[in-house]
Short mmCIF file of C-alpha atoms and ligand atoms in Angstrom, two decimals:
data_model
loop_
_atom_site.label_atom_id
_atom_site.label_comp_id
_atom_site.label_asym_id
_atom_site.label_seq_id
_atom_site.Cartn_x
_atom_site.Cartn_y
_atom_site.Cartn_z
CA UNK A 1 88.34 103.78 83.93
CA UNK A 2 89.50 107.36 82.77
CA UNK A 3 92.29 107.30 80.27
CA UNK A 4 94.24 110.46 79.05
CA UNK A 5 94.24 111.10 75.19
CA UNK A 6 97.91 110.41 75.35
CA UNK A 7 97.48 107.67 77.73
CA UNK A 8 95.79 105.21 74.66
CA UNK A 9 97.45 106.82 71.78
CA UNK A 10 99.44 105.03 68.96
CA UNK A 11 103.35 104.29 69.85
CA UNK A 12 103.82 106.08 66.81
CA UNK A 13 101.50 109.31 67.63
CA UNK A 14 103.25 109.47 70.96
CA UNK A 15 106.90 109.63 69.22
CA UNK A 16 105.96 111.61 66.93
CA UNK A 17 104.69 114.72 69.28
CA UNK A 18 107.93 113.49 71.45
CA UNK A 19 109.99 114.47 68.39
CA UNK A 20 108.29 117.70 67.75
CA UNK A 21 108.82 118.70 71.95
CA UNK A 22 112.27 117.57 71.86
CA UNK A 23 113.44 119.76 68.41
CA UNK A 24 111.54 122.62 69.96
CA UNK A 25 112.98 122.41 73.58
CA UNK A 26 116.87 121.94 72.03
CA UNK A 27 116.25 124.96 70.20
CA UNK A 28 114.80 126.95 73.61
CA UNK A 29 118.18 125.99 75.48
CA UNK A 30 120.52 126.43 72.62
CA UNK A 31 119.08 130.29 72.35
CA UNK A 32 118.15 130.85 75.58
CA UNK A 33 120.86 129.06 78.07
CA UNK A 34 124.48 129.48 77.78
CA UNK A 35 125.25 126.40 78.97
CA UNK A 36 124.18 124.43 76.54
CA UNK A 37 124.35 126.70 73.49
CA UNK A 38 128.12 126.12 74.74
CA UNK A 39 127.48 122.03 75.18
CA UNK A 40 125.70 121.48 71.42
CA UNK A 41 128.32 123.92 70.01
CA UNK A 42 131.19 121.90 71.50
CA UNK A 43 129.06 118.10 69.96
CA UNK A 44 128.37 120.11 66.67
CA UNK A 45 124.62 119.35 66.89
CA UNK A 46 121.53 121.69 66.84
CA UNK A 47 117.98 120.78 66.51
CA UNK A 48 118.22 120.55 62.76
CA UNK A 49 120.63 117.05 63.47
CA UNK A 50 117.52 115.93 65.30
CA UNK A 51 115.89 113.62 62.21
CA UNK A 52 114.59 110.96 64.77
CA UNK A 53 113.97 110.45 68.67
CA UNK A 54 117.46 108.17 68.79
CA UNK A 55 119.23 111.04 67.54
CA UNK A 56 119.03 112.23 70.99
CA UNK A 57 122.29 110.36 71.80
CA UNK A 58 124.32 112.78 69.73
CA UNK A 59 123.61 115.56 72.24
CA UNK A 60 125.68 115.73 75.46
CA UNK A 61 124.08 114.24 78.89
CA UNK A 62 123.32 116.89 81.93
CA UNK A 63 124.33 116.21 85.39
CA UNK A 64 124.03 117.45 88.88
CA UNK A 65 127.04 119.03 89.18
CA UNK A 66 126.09 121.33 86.12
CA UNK A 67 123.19 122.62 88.13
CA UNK A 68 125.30 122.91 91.30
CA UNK A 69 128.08 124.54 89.00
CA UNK A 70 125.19 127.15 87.23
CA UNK A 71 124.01 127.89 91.32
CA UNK A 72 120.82 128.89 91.49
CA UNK A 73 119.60 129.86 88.29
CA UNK A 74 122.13 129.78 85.70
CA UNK A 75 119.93 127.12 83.67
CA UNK A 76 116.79 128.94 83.70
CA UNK A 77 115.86 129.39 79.85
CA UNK A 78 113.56 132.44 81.16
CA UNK A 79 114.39 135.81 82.89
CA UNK A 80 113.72 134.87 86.47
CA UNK A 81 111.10 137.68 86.74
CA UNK A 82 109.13 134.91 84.62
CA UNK A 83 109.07 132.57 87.16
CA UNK A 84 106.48 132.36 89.74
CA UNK A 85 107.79 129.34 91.78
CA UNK A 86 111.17 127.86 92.48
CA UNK A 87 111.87 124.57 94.74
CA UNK A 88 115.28 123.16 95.66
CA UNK A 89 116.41 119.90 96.58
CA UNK A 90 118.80 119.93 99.31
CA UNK A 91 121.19 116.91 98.29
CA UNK A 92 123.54 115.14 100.56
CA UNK A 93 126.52 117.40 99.94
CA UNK A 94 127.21 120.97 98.49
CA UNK A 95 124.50 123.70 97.42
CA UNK A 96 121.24 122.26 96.63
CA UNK A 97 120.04 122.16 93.16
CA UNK A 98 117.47 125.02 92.15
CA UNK A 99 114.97 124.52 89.31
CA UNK A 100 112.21 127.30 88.33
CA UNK A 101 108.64 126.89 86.93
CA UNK A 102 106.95 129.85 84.84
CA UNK A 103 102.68 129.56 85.40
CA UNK A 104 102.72 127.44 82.46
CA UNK A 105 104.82 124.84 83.71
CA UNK A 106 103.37 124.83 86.93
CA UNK A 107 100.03 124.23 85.19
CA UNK A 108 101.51 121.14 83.37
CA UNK A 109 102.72 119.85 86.24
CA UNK A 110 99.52 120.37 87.83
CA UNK A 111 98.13 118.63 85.10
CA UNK A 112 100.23 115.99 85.41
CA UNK A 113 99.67 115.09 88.98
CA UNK A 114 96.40 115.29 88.38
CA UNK A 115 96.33 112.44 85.77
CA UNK A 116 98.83 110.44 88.53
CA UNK A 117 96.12 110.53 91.18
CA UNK A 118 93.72 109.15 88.65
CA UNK A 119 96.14 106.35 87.32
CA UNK A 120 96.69 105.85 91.06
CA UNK A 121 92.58 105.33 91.74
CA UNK A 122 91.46 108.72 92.62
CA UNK A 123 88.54 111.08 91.61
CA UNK A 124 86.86 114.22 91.50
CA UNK A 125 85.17 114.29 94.80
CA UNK A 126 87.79 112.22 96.67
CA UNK A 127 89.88 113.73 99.58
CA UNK A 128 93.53 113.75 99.51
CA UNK A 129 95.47 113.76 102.56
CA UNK A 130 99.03 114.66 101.25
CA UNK A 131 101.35 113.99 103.96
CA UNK A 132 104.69 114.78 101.87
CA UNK A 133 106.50 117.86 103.11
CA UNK A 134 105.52 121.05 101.88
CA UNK A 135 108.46 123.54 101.13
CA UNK A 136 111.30 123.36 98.72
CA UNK A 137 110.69 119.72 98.35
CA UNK A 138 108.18 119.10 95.12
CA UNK A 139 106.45 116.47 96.85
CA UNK A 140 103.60 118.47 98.72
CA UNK A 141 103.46 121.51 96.89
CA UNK A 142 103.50 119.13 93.60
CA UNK A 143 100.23 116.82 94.96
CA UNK A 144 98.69 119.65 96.16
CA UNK A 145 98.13 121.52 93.07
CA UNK A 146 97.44 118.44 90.86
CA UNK A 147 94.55 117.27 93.32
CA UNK A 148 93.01 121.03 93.36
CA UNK A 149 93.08 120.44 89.14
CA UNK A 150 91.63 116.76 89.88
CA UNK A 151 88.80 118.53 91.73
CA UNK A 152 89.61 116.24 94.95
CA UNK A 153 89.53 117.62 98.14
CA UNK A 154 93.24 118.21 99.64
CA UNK A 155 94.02 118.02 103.04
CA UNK A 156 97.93 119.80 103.02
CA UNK A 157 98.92 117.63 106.23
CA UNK A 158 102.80 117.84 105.19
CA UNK A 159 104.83 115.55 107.08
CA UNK A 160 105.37 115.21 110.55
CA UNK A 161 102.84 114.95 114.14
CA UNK A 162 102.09 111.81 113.20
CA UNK A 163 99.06 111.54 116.16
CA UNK A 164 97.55 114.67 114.99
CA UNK A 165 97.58 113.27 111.04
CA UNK A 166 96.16 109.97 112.30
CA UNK A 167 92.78 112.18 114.20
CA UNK A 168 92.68 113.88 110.64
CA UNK A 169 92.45 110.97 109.00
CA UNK A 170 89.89 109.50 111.48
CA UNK A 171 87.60 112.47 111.45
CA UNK A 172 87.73 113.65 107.59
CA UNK A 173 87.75 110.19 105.90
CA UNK A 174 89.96 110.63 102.90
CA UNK A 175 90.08 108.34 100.46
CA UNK A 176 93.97 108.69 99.43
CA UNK A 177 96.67 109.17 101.00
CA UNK A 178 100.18 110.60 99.51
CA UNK A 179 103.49 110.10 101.50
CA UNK A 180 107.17 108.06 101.14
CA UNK A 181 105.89 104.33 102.05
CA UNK A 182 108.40 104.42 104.93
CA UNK A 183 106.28 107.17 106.57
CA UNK A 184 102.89 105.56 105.67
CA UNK A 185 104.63 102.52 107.69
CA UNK A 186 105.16 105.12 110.16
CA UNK A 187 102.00 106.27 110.37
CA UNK A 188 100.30 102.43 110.07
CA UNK A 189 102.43 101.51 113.25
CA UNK A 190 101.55 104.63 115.34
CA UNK A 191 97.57 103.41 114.50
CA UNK A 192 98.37 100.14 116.29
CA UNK A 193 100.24 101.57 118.96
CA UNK A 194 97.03 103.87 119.83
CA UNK A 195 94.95 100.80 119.54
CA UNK A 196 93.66 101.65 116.20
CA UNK A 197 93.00 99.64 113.06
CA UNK A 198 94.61 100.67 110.34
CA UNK A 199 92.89 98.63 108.43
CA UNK A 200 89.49 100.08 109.14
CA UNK A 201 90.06 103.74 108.15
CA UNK A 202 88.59 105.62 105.34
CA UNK A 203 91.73 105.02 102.90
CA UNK A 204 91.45 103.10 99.69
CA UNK A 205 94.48 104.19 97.90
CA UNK A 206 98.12 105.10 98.55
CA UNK A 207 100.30 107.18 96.23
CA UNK A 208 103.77 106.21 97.76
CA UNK A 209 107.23 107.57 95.96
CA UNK A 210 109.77 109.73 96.59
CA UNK A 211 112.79 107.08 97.86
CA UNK A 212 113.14 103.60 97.07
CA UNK A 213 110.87 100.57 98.28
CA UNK A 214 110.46 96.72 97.34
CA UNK A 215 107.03 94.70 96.47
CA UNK A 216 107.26 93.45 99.74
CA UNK A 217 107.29 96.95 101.47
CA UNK A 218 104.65 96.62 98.97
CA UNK A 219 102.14 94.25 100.50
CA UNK A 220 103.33 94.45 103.65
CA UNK A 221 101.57 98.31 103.12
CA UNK A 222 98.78 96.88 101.22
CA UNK A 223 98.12 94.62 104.50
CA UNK A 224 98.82 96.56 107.08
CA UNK A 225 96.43 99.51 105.64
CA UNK A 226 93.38 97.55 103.76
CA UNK A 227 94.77 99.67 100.61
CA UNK A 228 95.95 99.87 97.69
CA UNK A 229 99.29 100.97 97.35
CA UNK A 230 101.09 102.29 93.96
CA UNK A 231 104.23 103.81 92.91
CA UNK A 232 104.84 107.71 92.40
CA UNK A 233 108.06 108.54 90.65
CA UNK A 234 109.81 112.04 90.11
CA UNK A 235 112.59 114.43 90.92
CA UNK A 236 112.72 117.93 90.88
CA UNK A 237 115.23 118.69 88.25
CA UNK A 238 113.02 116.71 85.99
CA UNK A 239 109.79 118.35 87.26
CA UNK A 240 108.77 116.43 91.08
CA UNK A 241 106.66 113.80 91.65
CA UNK A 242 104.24 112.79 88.34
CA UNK A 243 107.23 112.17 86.03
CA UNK A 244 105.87 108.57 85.72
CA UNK A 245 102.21 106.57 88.11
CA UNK A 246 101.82 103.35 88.36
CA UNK A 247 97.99 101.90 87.63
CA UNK A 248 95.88 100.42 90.26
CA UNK A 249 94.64 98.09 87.93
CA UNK A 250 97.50 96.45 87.38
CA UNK A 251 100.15 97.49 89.61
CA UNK A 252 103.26 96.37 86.88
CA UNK A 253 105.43 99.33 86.19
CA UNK A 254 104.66 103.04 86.45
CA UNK A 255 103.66 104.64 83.31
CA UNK A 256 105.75 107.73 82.28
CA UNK A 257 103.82 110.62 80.98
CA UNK A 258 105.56 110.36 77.38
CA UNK A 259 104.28 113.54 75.90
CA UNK A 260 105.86 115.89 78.58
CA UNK A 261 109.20 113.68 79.12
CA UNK A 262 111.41 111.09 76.79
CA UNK A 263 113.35 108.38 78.49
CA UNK A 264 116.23 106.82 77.93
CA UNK A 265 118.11 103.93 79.52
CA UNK A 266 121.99 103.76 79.83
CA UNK A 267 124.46 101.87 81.29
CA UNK A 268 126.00 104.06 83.67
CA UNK A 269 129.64 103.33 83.09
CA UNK A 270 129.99 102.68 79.23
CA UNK A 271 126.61 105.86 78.95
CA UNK A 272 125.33 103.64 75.67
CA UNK A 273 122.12 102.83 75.57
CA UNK A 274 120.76 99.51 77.06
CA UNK A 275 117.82 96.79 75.12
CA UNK A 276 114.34 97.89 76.07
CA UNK A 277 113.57 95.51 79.47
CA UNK A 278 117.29 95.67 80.52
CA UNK A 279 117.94 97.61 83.81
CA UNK A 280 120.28 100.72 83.34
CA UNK A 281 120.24 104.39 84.54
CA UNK A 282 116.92 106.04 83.80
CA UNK A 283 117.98 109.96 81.71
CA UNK A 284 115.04 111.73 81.22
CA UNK A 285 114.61 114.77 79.21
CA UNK A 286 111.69 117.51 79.30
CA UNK A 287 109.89 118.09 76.31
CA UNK A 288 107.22 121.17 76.74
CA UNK A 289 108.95 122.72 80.05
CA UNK A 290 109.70 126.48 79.98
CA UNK A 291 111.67 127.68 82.96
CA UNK A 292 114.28 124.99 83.25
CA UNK A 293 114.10 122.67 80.49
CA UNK A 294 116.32 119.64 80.60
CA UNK A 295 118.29 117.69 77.93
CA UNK A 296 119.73 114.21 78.41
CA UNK A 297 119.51 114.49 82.69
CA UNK A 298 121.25 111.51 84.24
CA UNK A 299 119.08 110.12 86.75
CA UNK A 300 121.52 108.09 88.92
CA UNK A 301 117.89 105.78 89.32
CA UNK A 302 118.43 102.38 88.49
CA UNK A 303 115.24 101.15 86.54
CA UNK A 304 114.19 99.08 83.07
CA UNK A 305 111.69 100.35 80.66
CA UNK A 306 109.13 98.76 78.67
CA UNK A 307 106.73 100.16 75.90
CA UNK A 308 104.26 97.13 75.82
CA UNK A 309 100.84 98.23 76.42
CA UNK A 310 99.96 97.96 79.90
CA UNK A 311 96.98 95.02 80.85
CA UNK A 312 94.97 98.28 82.21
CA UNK A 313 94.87 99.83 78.16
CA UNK A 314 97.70 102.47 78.49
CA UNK A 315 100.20 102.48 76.06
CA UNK A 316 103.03 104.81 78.01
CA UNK A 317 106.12 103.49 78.07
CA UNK A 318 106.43 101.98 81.86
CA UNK A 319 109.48 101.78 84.36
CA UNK A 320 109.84 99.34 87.10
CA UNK A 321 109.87 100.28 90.18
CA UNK A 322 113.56 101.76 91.19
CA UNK A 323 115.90 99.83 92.21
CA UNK A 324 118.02 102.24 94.08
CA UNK A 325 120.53 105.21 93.03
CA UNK A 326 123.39 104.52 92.29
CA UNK A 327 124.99 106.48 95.25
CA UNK A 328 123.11 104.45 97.13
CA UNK A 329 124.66 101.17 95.86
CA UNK A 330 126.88 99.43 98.28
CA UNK A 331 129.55 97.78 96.54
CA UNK A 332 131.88 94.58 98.62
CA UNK A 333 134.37 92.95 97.65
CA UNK A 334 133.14 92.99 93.69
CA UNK A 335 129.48 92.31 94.46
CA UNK A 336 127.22 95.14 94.27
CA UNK A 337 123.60 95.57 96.32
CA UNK A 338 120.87 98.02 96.79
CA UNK A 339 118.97 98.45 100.18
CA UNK A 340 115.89 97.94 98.49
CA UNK A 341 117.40 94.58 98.13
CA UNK A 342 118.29 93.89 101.11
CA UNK A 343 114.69 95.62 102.35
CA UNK A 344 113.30 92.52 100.13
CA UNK A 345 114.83 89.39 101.89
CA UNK A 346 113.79 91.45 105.51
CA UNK A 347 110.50 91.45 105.27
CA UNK A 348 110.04 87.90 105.53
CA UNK A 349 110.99 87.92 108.83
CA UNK A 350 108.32 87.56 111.35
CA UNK A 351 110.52 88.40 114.19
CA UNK A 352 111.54 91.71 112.54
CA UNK A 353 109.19 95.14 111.82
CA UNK A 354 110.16 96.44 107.99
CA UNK A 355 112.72 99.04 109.55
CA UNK A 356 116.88 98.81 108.92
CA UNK A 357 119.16 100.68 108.26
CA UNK A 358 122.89 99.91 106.49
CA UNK A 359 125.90 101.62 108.03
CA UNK A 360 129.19 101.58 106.12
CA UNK A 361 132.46 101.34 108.24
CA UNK A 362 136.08 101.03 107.77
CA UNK A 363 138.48 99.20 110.32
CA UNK A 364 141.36 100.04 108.06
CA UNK A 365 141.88 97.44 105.36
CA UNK A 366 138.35 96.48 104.48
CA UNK A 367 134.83 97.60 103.85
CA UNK A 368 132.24 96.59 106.59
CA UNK A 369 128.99 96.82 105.82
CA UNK A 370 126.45 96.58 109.30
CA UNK A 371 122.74 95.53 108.51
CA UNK A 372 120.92 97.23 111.87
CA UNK A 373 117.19 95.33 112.04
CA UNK A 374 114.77 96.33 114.48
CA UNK A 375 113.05 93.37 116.91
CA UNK A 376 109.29 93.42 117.13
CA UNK A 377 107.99 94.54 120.80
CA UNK A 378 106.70 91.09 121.51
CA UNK A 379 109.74 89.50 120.84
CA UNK A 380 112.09 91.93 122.37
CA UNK A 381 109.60 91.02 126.01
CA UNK A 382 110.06 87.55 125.34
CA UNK A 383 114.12 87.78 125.76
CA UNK A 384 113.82 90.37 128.02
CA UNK A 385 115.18 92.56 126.61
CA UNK A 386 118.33 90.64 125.69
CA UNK A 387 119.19 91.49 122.39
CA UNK A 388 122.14 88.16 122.87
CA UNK A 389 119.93 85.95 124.50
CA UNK A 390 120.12 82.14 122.67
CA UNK A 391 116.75 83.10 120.80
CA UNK A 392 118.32 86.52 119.17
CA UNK A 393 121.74 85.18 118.28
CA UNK A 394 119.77 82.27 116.13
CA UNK A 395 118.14 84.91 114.41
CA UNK A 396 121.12 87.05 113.99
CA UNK A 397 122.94 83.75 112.31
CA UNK A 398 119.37 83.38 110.47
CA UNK A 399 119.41 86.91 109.16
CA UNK A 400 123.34 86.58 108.13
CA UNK A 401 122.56 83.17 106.38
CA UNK A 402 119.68 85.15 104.32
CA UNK A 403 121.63 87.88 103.39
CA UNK A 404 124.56 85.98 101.80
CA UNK A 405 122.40 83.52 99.92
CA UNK A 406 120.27 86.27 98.33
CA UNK A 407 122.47 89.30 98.08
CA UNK A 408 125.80 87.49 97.97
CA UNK A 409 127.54 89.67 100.67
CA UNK A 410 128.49 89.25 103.91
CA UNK A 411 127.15 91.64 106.35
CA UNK A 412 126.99 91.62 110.40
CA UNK A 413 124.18 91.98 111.73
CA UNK A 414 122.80 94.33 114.87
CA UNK A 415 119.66 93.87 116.33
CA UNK A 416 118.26 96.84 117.71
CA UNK A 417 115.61 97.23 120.53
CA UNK A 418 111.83 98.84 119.23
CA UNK A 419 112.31 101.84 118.01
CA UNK A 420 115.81 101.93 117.70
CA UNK A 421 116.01 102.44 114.08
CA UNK A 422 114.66 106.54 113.28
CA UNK A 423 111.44 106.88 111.94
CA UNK A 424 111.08 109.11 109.30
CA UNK A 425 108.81 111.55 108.09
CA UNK A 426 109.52 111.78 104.54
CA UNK A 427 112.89 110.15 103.36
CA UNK A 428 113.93 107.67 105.05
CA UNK A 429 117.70 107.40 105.42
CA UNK A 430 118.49 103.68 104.67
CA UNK A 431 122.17 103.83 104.46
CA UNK A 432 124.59 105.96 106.90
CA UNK A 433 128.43 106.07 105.81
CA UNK A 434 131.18 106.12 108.73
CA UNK A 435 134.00 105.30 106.83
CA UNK A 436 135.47 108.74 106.18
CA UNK A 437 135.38 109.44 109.51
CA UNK A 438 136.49 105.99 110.63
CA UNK A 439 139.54 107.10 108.24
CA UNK A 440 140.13 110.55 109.68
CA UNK A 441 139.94 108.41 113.11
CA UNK A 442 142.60 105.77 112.41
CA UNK A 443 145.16 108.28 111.15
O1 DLL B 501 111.41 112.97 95.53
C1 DLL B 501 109.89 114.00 93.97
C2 DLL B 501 108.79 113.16 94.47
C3 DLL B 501 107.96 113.64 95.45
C4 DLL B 501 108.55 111.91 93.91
C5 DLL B 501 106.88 112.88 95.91
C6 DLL B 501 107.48 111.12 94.35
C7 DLL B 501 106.64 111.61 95.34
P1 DLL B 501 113.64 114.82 94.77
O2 DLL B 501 113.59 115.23 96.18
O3 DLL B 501 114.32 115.69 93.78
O4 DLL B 501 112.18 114.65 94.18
O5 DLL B 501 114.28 113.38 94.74
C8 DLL B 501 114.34 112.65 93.56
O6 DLL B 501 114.12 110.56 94.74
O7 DLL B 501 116.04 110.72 91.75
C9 DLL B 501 114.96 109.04 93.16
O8 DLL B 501 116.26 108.70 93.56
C10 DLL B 501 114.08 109.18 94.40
N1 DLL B 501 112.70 108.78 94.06
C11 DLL B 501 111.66 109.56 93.73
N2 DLL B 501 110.55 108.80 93.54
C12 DLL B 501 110.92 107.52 93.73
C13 DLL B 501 110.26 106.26 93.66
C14 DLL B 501 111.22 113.79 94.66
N3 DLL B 501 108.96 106.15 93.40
C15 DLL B 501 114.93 111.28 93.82
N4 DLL B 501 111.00 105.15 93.88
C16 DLL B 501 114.94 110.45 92.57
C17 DLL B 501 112.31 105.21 94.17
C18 DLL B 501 112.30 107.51 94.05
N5 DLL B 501 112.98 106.36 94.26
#
């Protein structure tokens, strides 16, 4: 096993270059971005405050409406002329955000992907087949550089024409494959459909991230594809994917790469911090970036942290996997659940294949939340196509039952026919919200 310097270095070592990067990058935005020269001056701190890493929480937090507000490069620490990439994240409403990356930065990051694929089980020699989208979205652009600095072989598939990835993989036997684990599913599925084994392919290793996904999704993955499957975390205002890998070897938490990025972990609606194992919102902050360095960024990821050395030898403080954002969380009637949740207590279900979606309605006084679960083929032939026959409704009251003892909500429940929940090729939408529209409607 190949560990990083940083990857086996003292708690104490690792805090103290953390320290060092974070002084230096408050001073870079206080002199070089308005924005926050405005924020610290406002708190009263500057870098000189800065004694110890918890003296971080005197500084003010960053959020996505700053970057929307500072549209498109009003954050950049660097004249833009300095900057030889840029991606953008679309987001679900108003202008996407825009972050910037001098040659330095990208070289980090390259770095840093490059140490993911080998936490995730990769080598110099391997072949990559990166199936994340190339374009503004960090995902393919992001593995593609870090497995050129790994020395492995990249095949830029991007996402989409899911037959003609499935003859790549066939005829150049990579050994890794990089996607969202909803389109690996994808891609698994469309093997069986062509009467192919997935599980007899070249692959060994999966580097899966980009949306949320349960340890079921997990080794349902893991079966389906004779691999092994890990965890990829990242997001573009922080950097893209390779912000924290999880290890093959042990598979328990994805290690954070400490010496580029400090974590912290609040509690979203008091913002203190939260005890070291205690889930809370994840606020990252860059420590060596250049173009758009990043103080105190709120996340909206729900995760814990831990910095007990991991059984594989690294001492990086780990995450656990994400539990969902926390636009994503569906609150009824008090109780509060994730779709990863949800995804969790579905996968048990033989009748079912892993795909659902959650759509939120309104029928004027209360919340309705609609789980939509797809019927496997054979199953759906068996009924005949009767998605009310005696056999469905069972499951329906089976699936209902499930829900409400697990995730303590009630939800109705739709079967759909096969394929009648999208397929995606990257992120996969898990919950769709009507009830604005169900509002506009009533009135
Ligand atoms: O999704 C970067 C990425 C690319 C990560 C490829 C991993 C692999 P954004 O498009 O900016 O960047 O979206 C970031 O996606 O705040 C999380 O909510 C979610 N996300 C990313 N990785 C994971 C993961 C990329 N492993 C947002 N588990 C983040 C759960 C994830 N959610």
């Amino acid at each position: 096993m190949i560990l990083h310097e940083v990857e086996k270095s003292d708690r104490s070592h690792i805090e103290e270059g953390q320290l060092e990067g974070l002084k230096r990058t408050i001073k870079t935005v206080y002199e070089n971005v308005p924005f926050y020269k405005k924020a610290f001056d406002k708190s009263g701190v500057t870098h000189e405050d800065i004694k110890d890493l918890t003296d971080i929480r005197k500084l003010p937090f960053t959020v996505k409406k700053d970057l929307r507000d500072h549209y498109p490069f009003g954050l950049f620490a660097v004249n833009r002329k300095n900057l030889v990439r840029v991606h953008a994240s679309s987001g679900t409403s108003g202008k996407p955000t825009v972050v910037g990356y001098t040659e330095n930065d990208i070289s980090s990051w390259a770095d840093l992907i490059a140490r993911a694929i080998t936490i995730a089980g990769g080598k110099p020699g391997d072949m990559l087949h990166n199936a994340y989208g190339y374009g503004l979205f960090t995902g393919g652009l992001g593995l593609h550089h870090g497995g050129e600095r790994l020395k492995v072989t990249v095949v830029p598939a991007s996402g989409g024409n899911t037959d003609r990835q499935i003859q790549l993989i066939e005829d150049f036997e990579p050994e890794l494959l990089a996607c969202t684990p909803s389109y690996a599913l994808n891609i698994a599925e469309r093997m069986q459909e062509l009467g192919k084994d997935p599980r007899k392919t070249s692959l060994k290793y999966g580097i899966f991230g980009a949306e949320p996904w349960s340890e079921e999704m997990r080794k349902r993955l893991e079966d389906l594809l004779g691999i092994k499957a890990c965890d990829i975390y990242g997001l573009s205002e922080i950097m893209g994917p390779g912000v924290a890998m999880e290890c093959h070897e042990a598979q328990d938490g994805l290690h954070i790469a400490d010496d580029h990025f400090l974590v912290e972990v609040i509690n979203p609606e008091t913002l203190e911090p939260v005890k070291e194992g205690e889930q809370g919102e994840l606020v990252f902050t860059s420590l060596k970036k250049e173009g758009f360095p990043i103080i105190r960024y709120r996340t909206g990821d729900i995760a814990s942290i831990t910095t007990e050395k991991c059984k594989c030898g690294r001492t990086t403080t780990r995450m656990s996997r994400i539990k969902g954002r926390i636009d994503d969380m569906i609150i009824i009637r008090g109780v509060n659940v994730f779709p990863s949740e949800v995804e969790h207590h579905l996968i048990g279900f033989a009748e079912l294949v892993p795909h659902y979606q959650l759509h939120l309605k309104n029928d004027g006084k209360l919340d309705r939340v609609l789980l939509h679960v797809e019927v496997k083929e054979s199953l759906y032939q068996e009924w005949d196509g009767k998605l009310d026959s005696p056999g469905a409704l069972e499951l329906i009251e089976k699936l209902k039952h499930t829900i409400k003892t697990f995730c303590l909500v009630n939800m109705d429940v739709i079967l759909t026919e096969p394929k009648g929940i999208p397929r995606s090729e990257g992120k996969a939408v898990r919950v769709v919200d009507h009830r604005k529209k169900d509002k506009v409607l009533q009135k």
